[in-house]
Amino acid sequence: MAVSFITSPYQITPSDNPVRWTFASNQTGQANFSFIVEVYVNGVLDSRREVFPEVGSRAHIDISDIMMRVTPLPSTTHTTVVKNSGNYTPCYIKVRERYGSTPAYQADATSSTVNCFKASITKKDFTVYNPSIYEIGQPISLFMNYAPNTLRLNHDSNNIVTVFNVLLNDLTIVFTLYDSTGSSITSADISIPDTNLISQINLRSSLLIAETPITLALFNQASYLEYYCEQYGGDQVSEIKRVYFDQSECGIRTHCVWLNKLGSFDCYTFTHNKIVSAKIESSTFERQFGAWVGNLFSYNANGSGVVDFLKQTKSMIQVVSGFIQQDMQNFLVQNMYTSPLVYVSDGSTYEQMRIEATEYELQNDDFEEDFTEVVTLAFPNIDYSQVL
């Protein structure tokens, strides 16, 4: 009697994509055979499912319907530069044989623990998904963000990046400011706790100033910031990322932050224009022409016809990017438009919005070098007038 696992999810896997095990038994020829799969979430039994052999002695189970429900979203709130993202949940399964003329439990096997993080990548990306490319440990390890290195923000805007660390102790993130000539102004580093499986890092200047020797004056001198992860002793263990600073006083800025497919947050600041508008809908009824007034039936044109009894207002804003190139336009529409969670942030607060777009078009620079992107954001609440 034996149950064996054939394939398992990666140690860290997206919660909203398949979370699948395949397994087998050498007892599938027994009478009334089935597998009973117990699903454990945070070490506690969540549910039991009966699964029958599908191909020979093999079967599978996908528990993403459970994990997408119980895995928490990350939070944009930061009182420190680095914090535990908290957007992951451990789970495992126990597979039990059940058979016999009077079915009874027999042998079983327990899987290793898998950490599901709140993410949903495309089916194409999932077919080749391997978390090792995000696992901090070598100079090509990626941050869990999609923003290109041409991103331009005010240095005190919320800019949240995320790292996945399962291997290393003594991990830090290093920040270096550069002036417009590419000369280094200053550097600093902050420790990333090795107890965090996934860490969120906010690059906002006011947070960095509070925790490092970097001053506001130095930020005001800087043209851009580079950052990367380093293991104690000086070994670079991630890619080097860059963000440019927009120090101009022109334009009307709208800073947007959204949940990306990898469960981190990406951001962009629209600088060209901001138009506030609203759609108004009326609920009406038609009052008949003519009515009794005491004992007389009289006609009054002012008291008849189609009249309103309720108005509802749906407010929105339209923001414009200014001139951007292909990499930034493609990043915006492929990531911001498809996110279910979008905020407008003024630095200290986040206001949830909704993208009105139902389609997008990827621009390319074969014939044009610069583009503008216009985005309509709807406020989530609809306002109602008094009912007459």
Tab-separated table of C-alpha atoms in Angstrom:
chain	number	residue	atom	x	y	z
A	1	MET	CA	0.000	0.000	0.000
A	2	ALA	CA	1.467	3.364	-1.001
A	3	VAL	CA	0.547	6.858	-2.104
A	4	SER	CA	3.209	8.809	-3.985
A	5	PHE	CA	3.361	12.377	-5.244
A	6	ILE	CA	4.316	12.837	-8.901
A	7	THR	CA	4.307	16.637	-9.220
A	8	SER	CA	3.785	19.456	-6.729
A	9	PRO	CA	3.391	23.251	-6.971
A	10	TYR	CA	6.495	25.372	-6.501
A	11	GLN	CA	7.299	26.355	-2.927
A	12	ILE	CA	5.919	29.802	-3.756
A	13	THR	CA	3.091	29.821	-6.265
A	14	PRO	CA	0.365	32.272	-7.401
A	15	SER	CA	-2.858	31.795	-5.452
A	16	ASP	CA	-5.200	32.548	-8.353
A	17	ASN	CA	-3.496	30.222	-10.850
A	18	PRO	CA	-3.652	26.409	-10.605
A	19	VAL	CA	-2.294	25.086	-7.287
A	20	ARG	CA	-2.033	21.499	-8.442
A	21	TRP	CA	-0.639	18.236	-7.177
A	22	THR	CA	-0.595	14.953	-9.106
A	23	PHE	CA	-0.320	11.681	-7.238
A	24	ALA	CA	-0.758	7.936	-7.630
A	25	SER	CA	-1.400	4.732	-5.695
A	26	ASN	CA	-0.513	1.105	-6.354
A	27	GLN	CA	-3.871	0.030	-4.900
A	28	THR	CA	-6.247	1.505	-7.486
A	29	GLY	CA	-7.434	-1.986	-8.473
A	30	GLN	CA	-9.041	-2.480	-5.077
A	31	ALA	CA	-12.841	-2.455	-4.805
A	32	ASN	CA	-14.478	0.968	-4.412
A	33	PHE	CA	-11.108	2.716	-4.597
A	34	SER	CA	-10.861	6.500	-4.281
A	35	PHE	CA	-8.478	9.121	-2.942
A	36	ILE	CA	-9.606	11.327	-0.065
A	37	VAL	CA	-7.656	14.588	-0.180
A	38	GLU	CA	-7.478	16.725	2.938
A	39	VAL	CA	-6.582	20.377	2.324
A	40	TYR	CA	-4.757	22.208	5.130
A	41	VAL	CA	-4.502	26.006	5.185
A	42	ASN	CA	-2.339	27.708	7.818
A	43	GLY	CA	-1.935	24.260	9.375
A	44	VAL	CA	-5.695	23.809	9.871
A	45	LEU	CA	-7.935	21.361	7.982
A	46	ASP	CA	-9.978	23.385	5.488
A	47	SER	CA	-11.853	20.703	3.547
A	48	ARG	CA	-11.910	17.134	2.259
A	49	ARG	CA	-12.441	16.096	-1.345
A	50	GLU	CA	-12.948	12.707	-2.942
A	51	VAL	CA	-10.889	12.184	-6.113
A	52	PHE	CA	-10.973	9.144	-8.410
A	53	PRO	CA	-8.111	7.812	-10.566
A	54	GLU	CA	-8.016	9.586	-13.919
A	55	VAL	CA	-5.161	8.071	-15.973
A	56	GLY	CA	-4.232	4.591	-14.811
A	57	SER	CA	-3.323	4.920	-11.150
A	58	ARG	CA	-2.898	8.706	-11.327
A	59	ALA	CA	-5.095	11.607	-10.268
A	60	HIS	CA	-4.770	15.322	-9.560
A	61	ILE	CA	-6.231	18.079	-7.430
A	62	ASP	CA	-6.200	21.857	-7.900
A	63	ILE	CA	-6.972	23.894	-4.763
A	64	SER	CA	-6.757	27.376	-6.303
A	65	ASP	CA	-10.496	27.859	-5.663
A	66	ILE	CA	-9.643	27.699	-1.941
A	67	MET	CA	-6.380	29.638	-2.014
A	68	MET	CA	-7.657	32.564	-4.066
A	69	ARG	CA	-10.336	33.007	-1.390
A	70	VAL	CA	-8.125	32.824	1.715
A	71	THR	CA	-4.879	34.469	0.538
A	72	PRO	CA	-4.814	38.129	1.665
A	73	LEU	CA	-4.089	41.153	-0.481
A	74	PRO	CA	-0.979	43.184	0.270
A	75	SER	CA	-1.458	46.604	1.830
A	76	THR	CA	-0.124	49.915	0.518
A	77	THR	CA	0.257	51.257	4.075
A	78	HIS	CA	3.906	51.863	5.018
A	79	THR	CA	5.215	53.426	8.217
A	80	THR	CA	8.701	52.046	7.489
A	81	VAL	CA	10.659	51.505	4.283
A	82	VAL	CA	10.604	47.690	4.555
A	83	LYS	CA	7.744	45.530	5.789
A	84	ASN	CA	6.465	41.989	5.467
A	85	SER	CA	4.060	41.989	2.518
A	86	GLY	CA	1.787	39.529	4.339
A	87	ASN	CA	0.186	38.502	1.028
A	88	TYR	CA	0.909	34.786	1.237
A	89	THR	CA	-0.658	31.761	2.914
A	90	PRO	CA	0.897	28.315	3.573
A	91	CYS	CA	-0.973	25.179	2.576
A	92	TYR	CA	-0.435	21.462	2.066
A	93	ILE	CA	-2.480	18.351	1.333
A	94	LYS	CA	-2.762	14.847	2.756
A	95	VAL	CA	-3.783	12.171	0.260
A	96	ARG	CA	-5.431	9.074	1.725
A	97	GLU	CA	-6.374	5.791	0.069
A	98	ARG	CA	-9.912	4.618	0.682
A	99	TYR	CA	-11.183	1.245	-0.545
A	100	GLY	CA	-12.720	-2.119	0.348
A	101	SER	CA	-16.151	-3.772	0.204
A	102	THR	CA	-16.875	-1.495	3.107
A	103	PRO	CA	-14.615	1.449	2.150
A	104	ALA	CA	-12.097	2.370	4.818
A	105	TYR	CA	-9.003	4.554	5.025
A	106	GLN	CA	-5.705	2.865	4.255
A	107	ALA	CA	-2.261	4.385	3.542
A	108	ASP	CA	-1.692	8.124	3.168
A	109	ALA	CA	1.009	10.639	2.257
A	110	THR	CA	1.463	14.314	3.158
A	111	SER	CA	2.868	16.875	0.746
A	112	SER	CA	5.448	19.513	1.530
A	113	THR	CA	4.167	22.997	2.396
A	114	VAL	CA	3.470	25.458	-0.410
A	115	ASN	CA	3.179	29.230	0.082
A	116	CYS	CA	0.506	30.783	-2.127
A	117	PHE	CA	0.944	34.507	-2.713
A	118	LYS	CA	-1.863	36.766	-3.937
A	119	ALA	CA	-1.104	36.800	-7.647
A	120	SER	CA	-2.635	35.846	-10.964
A	121	ILE	CA	-0.290	35.712	-13.931
A	122	THR	CA	-1.363	35.134	-17.525
A	123	LYS	CA	-1.874	31.579	-18.723
A	124	LYS	CA	1.039	32.020	-21.125
A	125	ASP	CA	3.351	33.145	-18.317
A	126	PHE	CA	2.085	30.414	-15.996
A	127	THR	CA	3.071	27.656	-18.423
A	128	VAL	CA	6.721	28.718	-17.977
A	129	TYR	CA	6.442	30.060	-14.411
A	130	ASN	CA	9.462	29.430	-12.213
A	131	PRO	CA	9.851	31.435	-8.998
A	132	SER	CA	13.639	31.089	-9.122
A	133	ILE	CA	13.856	34.160	-11.376
A	134	TYR	CA	12.424	36.233	-8.492
A	135	GLU	CA	14.291	34.424	-5.721
A	136	ILE	CA	16.879	36.900	-4.428
A	137	GLY	CA	20.301	35.321	-4.668
A	138	GLN	CA	22.068	36.308	-7.884
A	139	PRO	CA	22.655	39.498	-9.919
A	140	ILE	CA	19.858	38.651	-12.355
A	141	SER	CA	17.152	38.013	-9.700
A	142	LEU	CA	14.124	40.183	-10.468
A	143	PHE	CA	11.996	42.456	-8.349
A	144	MET	CA	8.312	41.491	-8.528
A	145	ASN	CA	7.436	44.640	-10.481
A	146	TYR	CA	6.982	45.440	-14.155
A	147	ALA	CA	7.931	49.137	-14.311
A	148	PRO	CA	10.698	49.894	-16.842
A	149	ASN	CA	13.832	51.759	-15.807
A	150	THR	CA	12.495	54.892	-17.519
A	151	LEU	CA	9.861	55.421	-14.785
A	152	ARG	CA	9.754	59.087	-13.688
A	153	LEU	CA	8.154	60.226	-10.399
A	154	ASN	CA	8.313	62.903	-7.770
A	155	HIS	CA	10.804	61.537	-5.227
A	156	ASP	CA	8.212	61.687	-2.415
A	157	SER	CA	5.648	59.622	-4.331
A	158	ASN	CA	4.779	56.147	-3.105
A	159	ASN	CA	6.802	53.658	-5.163
A	160	ILE	CA	6.450	50.131	-3.764
A	161	VAL	CA	8.679	47.281	-4.918
A	162	THR	CA	8.687	43.679	-3.731
A	163	VAL	CA	11.324	40.967	-3.257
A	164	PHE	CA	11.085	37.227	-2.591
A	165	ASN	CA	13.732	35.743	-0.301
A	166	VAL	CA	13.912	32.137	0.853
A	167	LEU	CA	17.677	31.537	0.787
A	168	LEU	CA	19.637	34.411	2.272
A	169	ASN	CA	20.415	35.872	5.667
A	170	ASP	CA	21.893	39.360	6.187
A	171	LEU	CA	20.034	40.826	3.218
A	172	THR	CA	19.931	44.578	2.601
A	173	ILE	CA	18.568	46.875	-0.070
A	174	VAL	CA	21.047	49.516	-1.259
A	175	PHE	CA	19.960	52.963	-2.490
A	176	THR	CA	22.235	55.328	-4.462
A	177	LEU	CA	21.360	58.859	-5.596
A	178	TYR	CA	22.907	60.231	-8.808
A	179	ASP	CA	22.998	63.719	-10.279
A	180	SER	CA	22.230	64.626	-13.894
A	181	THR	CA	25.815	63.839	-14.977
A	182	GLY	CA	25.609	60.295	-13.598
A	183	SER	CA	27.861	61.044	-10.633
A	184	SER	CA	27.029	59.396	-7.309
A	185	ILE	CA	25.761	61.795	-4.627
A	186	THR	CA	25.289	59.411	-1.698
A	187	SER	CA	24.332	55.835	-0.809
A	188	ALA	CA	22.565	54.102	2.044
A	189	ASP	CA	21.195	50.672	2.829
A	190	ILE	CA	18.394	49.167	4.923
A	191	SER	CA	18.130	45.634	6.265
A	192	ILE	CA	15.500	43.216	4.931
A	193	PRO	CA	14.483	40.745	7.683
A	194	ASP	CA	15.151	37.124	6.712
A	195	THR	CA	11.902	36.179	8.468
A	196	ASN	CA	9.984	37.788	5.590
A	197	LEU	CA	9.276	35.390	2.756
A	198	ILE	CA	8.081	38.339	0.678
A	199	SER	CA	9.133	41.892	1.597
A	200	GLN	CA	7.571	45.152	0.437
A	201	ILE	CA	9.829	48.199	0.098
A	202	ASN	CA	8.528	51.750	-0.323
A	203	LEU	CA	11.084	54.045	-2.031
A	204	ARG	CA	9.302	57.236	-0.977
A	205	SER	CA	11.905	59.832	-0.004
A	206	SER	CA	10.290	60.851	3.310
A	207	LEU	CA	10.526	57.237	4.510
A	208	LEU	CA	14.134	56.883	3.346
A	209	ILE	CA	15.085	60.176	5.018
A	210	ALA	CA	13.611	58.949	8.313
A	211	GLU	CA	15.676	55.737	8.291
A	212	THR	CA	18.944	56.639	6.541
A	213	PRO	CA	21.492	59.505	6.544
A	214	ILE	CA	20.075	60.732	3.196
A	215	THR	CA	18.603	64.239	3.531
A	216	LEU	CA	15.901	66.128	1.648
A	217	ALA	CA	18.574	68.454	0.237
A	218	LEU	CA	20.369	65.478	-1.302
A	219	PHE	CA	17.129	64.191	-2.832
A	220	ASN	CA	16.490	67.624	-4.323
A	221	GLN	CA	19.929	67.509	-5.973
A	222	ALA	CA	19.368	64.055	-7.437
A	223	SER	CA	18.320	63.205	-10.979
A	224	TYR	CA	17.625	59.535	-10.301
A	225	LEU	CA	17.818	56.705	-7.773
A	226	GLU	CA	19.233	53.212	-8.306
A	227	TYR	CA	18.510	50.324	-5.962
A	228	TYR	CA	19.376	46.655	-5.652
A	229	CYS	CA	19.633	43.904	-3.035
A	230	GLU	CA	22.957	43.030	-1.452
A	231	GLN	CA	24.017	40.274	0.891
A	232	TYR	CA	26.114	41.252	3.873
A	233	GLY	CA	29.696	41.386	2.611
A	234	GLY	CA	28.900	43.252	-0.579
A	235	ASP	CA	27.622	40.613	-3.019
A	236	GLN	CA	24.949	41.925	-5.388
A	237	VAL	CA	22.022	39.479	-5.304
A	238	SER	CA	19.396	41.171	-7.499
A	239	GLU	CA	19.044	43.208	-10.644
A	240	ILE	CA	19.752	46.964	-10.445
A	241	LYS	CA	16.638	49.076	-10.934
A	242	ARG	CA	16.359	52.810	-11.606
A	243	VAL	CA	13.705	55.488	-11.108
A	244	TYR	CA	14.053	59.084	-12.373
A	245	PHE	CA	12.883	62.095	-10.388
A	246	ASP	CA	10.522	64.690	-11.816
A	247	GLN	CA	11.461	67.942	-10.085
A	248	SER	CA	9.533	70.311	-12.367
A	249	GLU	CA	6.701	72.465	-11.073
A	250	CYS	CA	4.704	72.312	-14.311
A	251	GLY	CA	1.615	70.274	-14.971
A	252	ILE	CA	-1.105	68.741	-12.835
A	253	ARG	CA	0.101	65.498	-11.291
A	254	THR	CA	-2.034	62.451	-10.607
A	255	HIS	CA	-0.101	59.590	-9.015
A	256	CYS	CA	-1.627	56.146	-9.540
A	257	VAL	CA	-0.708	52.944	-7.695
A	258	TRP	CA	-2.127	49.552	-8.647
A	259	LEU	CA	-1.921	45.881	-7.778
A	260	ASN	CA	0.067	44.049	-10.416
A	261	LYS	CA	-0.214	40.439	-11.568
A	262	LEU	CA	2.634	39.357	-9.254
A	263	GLY	CA	0.926	40.631	-6.119
A	264	SER	CA	3.136	43.710	-5.788
A	265	PHE	CA	2.291	47.332	-6.600
A	266	ASP	CA	3.337	49.292	-9.660
A	267	CYS	CA	2.868	53.018	-10.110
A	268	TYR	CA	2.920	55.908	-12.563
A	269	THR	CA	2.430	59.675	-12.351
A	270	PHE	CA	0.295	61.349	-15.011
A	271	THR	CA	1.659	64.879	-15.475
A	272	HIS	CA	-0.020	66.522	-18.448
A	273	ASN	CA	-3.612	67.166	-17.486
A	274	LYS	CA	-6.460	66.191	-15.179
A	275	ILE	CA	-10.098	66.673	-16.181
A	276	VAL	CA	-12.894	66.117	-13.662
A	277	SER	CA	-16.262	65.138	-15.117
A	278	ALA	CA	-19.471	63.323	-14.239
A	279	LYS	CA	-22.231	61.320	-15.865
A	280	ILE	CA	-25.721	62.143	-14.641
A	281	GLU	CA	-28.673	59.808	-15.006
A	282	SER	CA	-32.271	60.689	-14.274
A	283	SER	CA	-35.093	58.483	-13.057
A	284	THR	CA	-38.378	59.878	-14.378
A	285	PHE	CA	-42.094	59.315	-14.605
A	286	GLU	CA	-44.770	60.924	-16.775
A	287	ARG	CA	-47.473	62.865	-14.983
A	288	GLN	CA	-50.778	62.980	-16.847
A	289	PHE	CA	-52.031	66.170	-18.449
A	290	GLY	CA	-54.965	67.341	-16.420
A	291	ALA	CA	-56.097	66.610	-12.879
A	292	TRP	CA	-58.975	67.121	-10.495
A	293	VAL	CA	-58.812	70.284	-8.456
A	294	GLY	CA	-61.626	70.000	-5.985
A	295	ASN	CA	-64.785	69.396	-8.040
A	296	LEU	CA	-63.256	70.649	-11.273
A	297	PHE	CA	-61.048	68.797	-13.779
A	298	SER	CA	-58.490	71.340	-14.970
A	299	TYR	CA	-55.396	71.460	-17.167
A	300	ASN	CA	-52.040	72.885	-16.094
A	301	ALA	CA	-49.058	72.476	-18.452
A	302	ASN	CA	-46.640	73.213	-15.612
A	303	GLY	CA	-47.843	70.264	-13.576
A	304	SER	CA	-47.694	67.513	-16.215
A	305	GLY	CA	-45.293	65.756	-18.566
A	306	VAL	CA	-42.063	63.885	-17.896
A	307	VAL	CA	-40.541	64.887	-14.548
A	308	ASP	CA	-37.555	63.720	-12.491
A	309	PHE	CA	-37.932	62.007	-9.167
A	310	LEU	CA	-34.257	60.929	-8.670
A	311	LYS	CA	-30.817	61.928	-10.014
A	312	GLN	CA	-27.649	59.827	-9.776
A	313	THR	CA	-24.148	61.139	-10.399
A	314	LYS	CA	-21.139	59.050	-11.411
A	315	SER	CA	-17.944	61.089	-11.024
A	316	MET	CA	-14.681	60.408	-12.854
A	317	ILE	CA	-11.366	61.948	-13.788
A	318	GLN	CA	-9.451	61.800	-17.034
A	319	VAL	CA	-5.659	61.900	-16.740
A	320	VAL	CA	-3.092	62.354	-19.494
A	321	SER	CA	0.441	61.024	-19.479
A	322	GLY	CA	2.336	63.613	-21.443
A	323	PHE	CA	4.855	62.297	-23.973
A	324	ILE	CA	6.079	58.763	-23.284
A	325	GLN	CA	7.887	56.119	-25.284
A	326	GLN	CA	6.851	52.614	-26.306
A	327	ASP	CA	8.155	50.789	-23.221
A	328	MET	CA	6.210	53.038	-20.847
A	329	GLN	CA	3.008	53.034	-22.909
A	330	ASN	CA	3.041	49.252	-23.158
A	331	PHE	CA	3.733	48.941	-19.414
A	332	LEU	CA	0.807	51.215	-18.566
A	333	VAL	CA	-1.894	49.615	-20.671
A	334	GLN	CA	-0.862	45.995	-20.063
A	335	ASN	CA	-0.631	46.407	-16.303
A	336	MET	CA	-2.736	49.321	-15.082
A	337	TYR	CA	-5.727	48.642	-17.353
A	338	THR	CA	-5.925	44.981	-16.306
A	339	SER	CA	-5.607	45.552	-12.547
A	340	PRO	CA	-8.702	45.076	-10.352
A	341	LEU	CA	-7.276	47.383	-7.663
A	342	VAL	CA	-6.216	50.916	-8.643
A	343	TYR	CA	-5.573	53.865	-6.326
A	344	VAL	CA	-4.947	57.564	-6.757
A	345	SER	CA	-2.431	58.540	-4.083
A	346	ASP	CA	-1.592	62.007	-2.809
A	347	GLY	CA	1.236	60.653	-0.660
A	348	SER	CA	-0.525	60.084	2.648
A	349	THR	CA	-3.843	58.651	1.431
A	350	TYR	CA	-5.045	56.224	-1.202
A	351	GLU	CA	-8.402	56.610	-2.952
A	352	GLN	CA	-9.615	53.521	-4.775
A	353	MET	CA	-10.670	54.093	-8.385
A	354	ARG	CA	-11.872	51.994	-11.293
A	355	ILE	CA	-10.441	51.945	-14.813
A	356	GLU	CA	-13.174	52.668	-17.346
A	357	ALA	CA	-11.258	51.221	-20.334
A	358	THR	CA	-12.528	47.921	-21.753
A	359	GLU	CA	-9.720	47.488	-24.295
A	360	TYR	CA	-6.203	48.688	-25.016
A	361	GLU	CA	-3.798	49.030	-27.927
A	362	LEU	CA	-0.040	48.534	-27.706
A	363	GLN	CA	1.810	51.342	-29.443
A	364	ASN	CA	5.130	50.741	-31.197
A	365	ASP	CA	7.826	53.195	-32.198
A	366	ASP	CA	8.297	52.074	-35.802
A	367	PHE	CA	6.805	55.316	-37.077
A	368	GLU	CA	6.391	57.450	-33.955
A	369	GLU	CA	8.805	57.900	-31.069
A	370	ASP	CA	6.513	59.536	-28.495
A	371	PHE	CA	2.953	58.826	-27.442
A	372	THR	CA	0.394	60.059	-24.929
A	373	GLU	CA	-1.949	57.819	-22.973
A	374	VAL	CA	-5.321	59.101	-21.766
A	375	VAL	CA	-6.911	57.146	-18.915
A	376	THR	CA	-10.404	57.563	-17.490
A	377	LEU	CA	-10.733	56.691	-13.798
A	378	ALA	CA	-14.157	56.351	-12.198
A	379	PHE	CA	-14.855	56.934	-8.519
A	380	PRO	CA	-16.388	53.773	-7.041
A	381	ASN	CA	-19.353	55.473	-5.367
A	382	ILE	CA	-22.454	56.672	-7.200
A	383	ASP	CA	-24.126	59.661	-5.530
A	384	TYR	CA	-27.910	59.988	-5.352
A	385	SER	CA	-30.161	62.990	-4.925
A	386	GLN	CA	-33.234	63.086	-2.706
A	387	VAL	CA	-36.158	60.973	-3.897
A	388	LEU	CA	-39.157	63.176	-4.743
